[in-house]
Short mmCIF file of C-alpha atoms in Angstrom, two decimals:
data_model
loop_
_atom_site.label_atom_id
_atom_site.label_comp_id
_atom_site.label_asym_id
_atom_site.label_seq_id
_atom_site.Cartn_x
_atom_site.Cartn_y
_atom_site.Cartn_z
CA UNK G 98 -0.34 -4.37 22.95
CA UNK G 99 1.91 -7.17 21.42
CA UNK G 100 3.33 -8.99 18.85
CA UNK G 101 4.04 -12.42 18.24
CA UNK G 102 7.29 -12.24 15.89
CA UNK G 103 9.43 -14.91 14.39
CA UNK G 104 13.14 -13.04 13.54
CA UNK G 105 15.09 -13.87 10.83
CA UNK G 106 18.37 -15.06 10.96
CA UNK G 107 19.63 -11.79 9.66
CA UNK G 108 18.12 -9.61 12.67
CA UNK G 109 20.38 -8.79 15.18
CA UNK G 110 20.08 -10.32 18.82
CA UNK G 111 19.81 -6.56 20.16
CA UNK G 112 16.34 -6.37 18.60
CA UNK G 113 15.01 -9.54 19.63
CA UNK G 114 16.15 -8.30 23.64
CA UNK G 115 14.51 -4.85 22.89
CA UNK G 116 11.45 -6.35 21.20
CA UNK G 117 11.07 -8.79 24.45
CA UNK G 118 11.70 -5.76 27.27
CA UNK G 119 8.89 -4.04 25.31
CA UNK G 120 6.66 -7.40 25.73
CA UNK G 121 6.81 -9.06 22.48
CA UNK G 122 6.62 -12.78 22.38
CA UNK G 123 10.12 -12.64 20.07
CA UNK G 124 11.72 -15.78 18.61
CA UNK G 125 15.02 -15.99 16.90
CA UNK G 126 15.26 -18.41 13.76
CA UNK G 127 18.59 -19.40 15.54
CA UNK G 128 16.94 -20.37 18.79
CA UNK G 129 14.65 -22.88 17.20
CA UNK G 130 15.94 -26.47 17.46
CA UNK G 131 13.48 -27.39 14.30
CA UNK G 132 15.02 -24.46 12.06
CA UNK G 133 18.00 -22.76 12.83
CA UNK G 134 20.43 -20.79 10.09
CA UNK G 135 20.41 -22.06 6.63
CA UNK G 136 16.45 -22.70 6.90
CA UNK G 137 14.44 -21.75 4.01
CA UNK G 138 11.97 -18.74 3.22
CA UNK G 139 9.60 -21.14 2.45
CA UNK G 140 9.87 -23.43 5.83
CA UNK G 141 9.91 -19.90 8.02
CA UNK G 142 6.72 -19.15 5.98
CA UNK G 143 5.11 -22.21 7.30
CA UNK G 144 6.10 -21.61 10.73
CA UNK G 145 4.65 -18.34 10.82
CA UNK G 146 1.74 -19.27 9.41
CA UNK G 147 1.15 -22.59 11.72
CA UNK G 148 2.40 -20.52 15.14
CA UNK G 149 0.96 -17.29 13.73
CA UNK G 150 3.80 -15.33 13.96
CA UNK G 151 4.82 -12.30 12.08
CA UNK G 152 8.47 -12.57 10.15
CA UNK G 153 10.74 -9.54 10.82
CA UNK G 154 13.35 -9.55 8.45
CA UNK G 155 15.87 -7.86 5.87
CA UNK G 156 15.68 -10.49 3.43
CA UNK G 157 13.44 -8.98 0.15
CA UNK G 158 12.71 -12.87 -0.86
CA UNK G 159 9.92 -12.60 1.12
CA UNK G 160 8.70 -9.76 -1.02
CA UNK G 161 9.87 -10.14 -4.06
CA UNK G 162 9.74 -14.12 -4.37
CA UNK G 163 6.84 -15.77 -1.93
CA UNK G 164 3.94 -15.22 -2.31
CA UNK G 165 1.79 -13.61 0.70
CA UNK G 166 0.37 -16.64 1.33
CA UNK G 167 3.18 -18.56 1.89
CA UNK G 168 3.29 -16.70 5.58
CA UNK G 169 1.31 -15.02 7.96
CA UNK G 170 2.71 -11.34 7.49
CA UNK G 171 6.27 -10.17 7.03
CA UNK G 172 7.75 -6.88 8.67
CA UNK G 173 10.14 -6.24 6.35
CA UNK G 174 13.72 -3.39 6.77
CA UNK G 175 14.45 -2.43 3.72
CA UNK G 176 17.56 -0.47 4.77
CA UNK G 177 20.04 -2.22 6.52
CA UNK G 178 21.89 0.96 7.77
CA UNK G 179 18.59 1.85 10.33
CA UNK G 180 20.46 1.50 13.98
CA UNK G 181 18.51 -2.14 15.88
CA UNK G 182 17.34 0.37 18.23
CA UNK G 183 14.89 2.40 16.05
CA UNK G 184 13.95 -0.72 14.23
CA UNK G 185 12.76 -2.17 17.52
CA UNK G 186 10.85 1.25 18.51
CA UNK G 187 9.57 1.27 14.89
CA UNK G 188 7.89 -2.34 15.48
CA UNK G 189 6.84 -1.43 18.98
CA UNK G 190 4.97 1.88 17.63
CA UNK G 191 3.40 -0.23 15.19
CA UNK G 192 1.94 -2.91 17.67
CA UNK G 193 0.41 0.28 19.36
CA UNK G 194 -1.66 1.27 16.10
CA UNK G 195 -2.39 -2.18 14.31
CA UNK G 196 -3.19 -5.23 16.79
CA UNK G 197 -1.01 -8.53 15.63
CA UNK G 198 -4.21 -9.61 14.03
CA UNK G 199 -4.86 -6.88 11.82
CA UNK G 200 -0.88 -7.41 10.32
CA UNK G 201 -1.35 -8.82 6.77
CA UNK G 202 1.17 -8.83 3.56
CA UNK G 203 4.26 -6.77 3.65
CA UNK G 204 4.74 -3.99 6.12
CA UNK G 205 7.76 -1.62 5.28
CA UNK G 206 9.18 -1.37 8.78
CA UNK G 207 11.33 1.80 7.35
CA UNK G 208 8.02 3.99 7.06
CA UNK G 209 7.69 3.92 10.93
CA UNK G 210 11.06 5.14 11.73
#
């Protein structure tokens, strides 16, 4: 199974490429003409809802400040020192256990590593 993902500006492009190689539909915020760097979390949340995308981020604002109704779902990485490869691998493992439609709220990617 694959995920439809929106990767926040703080997510490295290595992760984007690795997830795409795994067959996931991964968009990076910086590549979207309507958003780009500096987009608000609220805007990204609205896009994730309207385009049915899970947000992958290091940004704890999605956990601490936004209500879960503000986005489709968030895959949150708490530890910024985790290598890109391990993050992408963890997300891919998640997709094998939990289909896209079953992912809701905030999921801590760190727990999958």
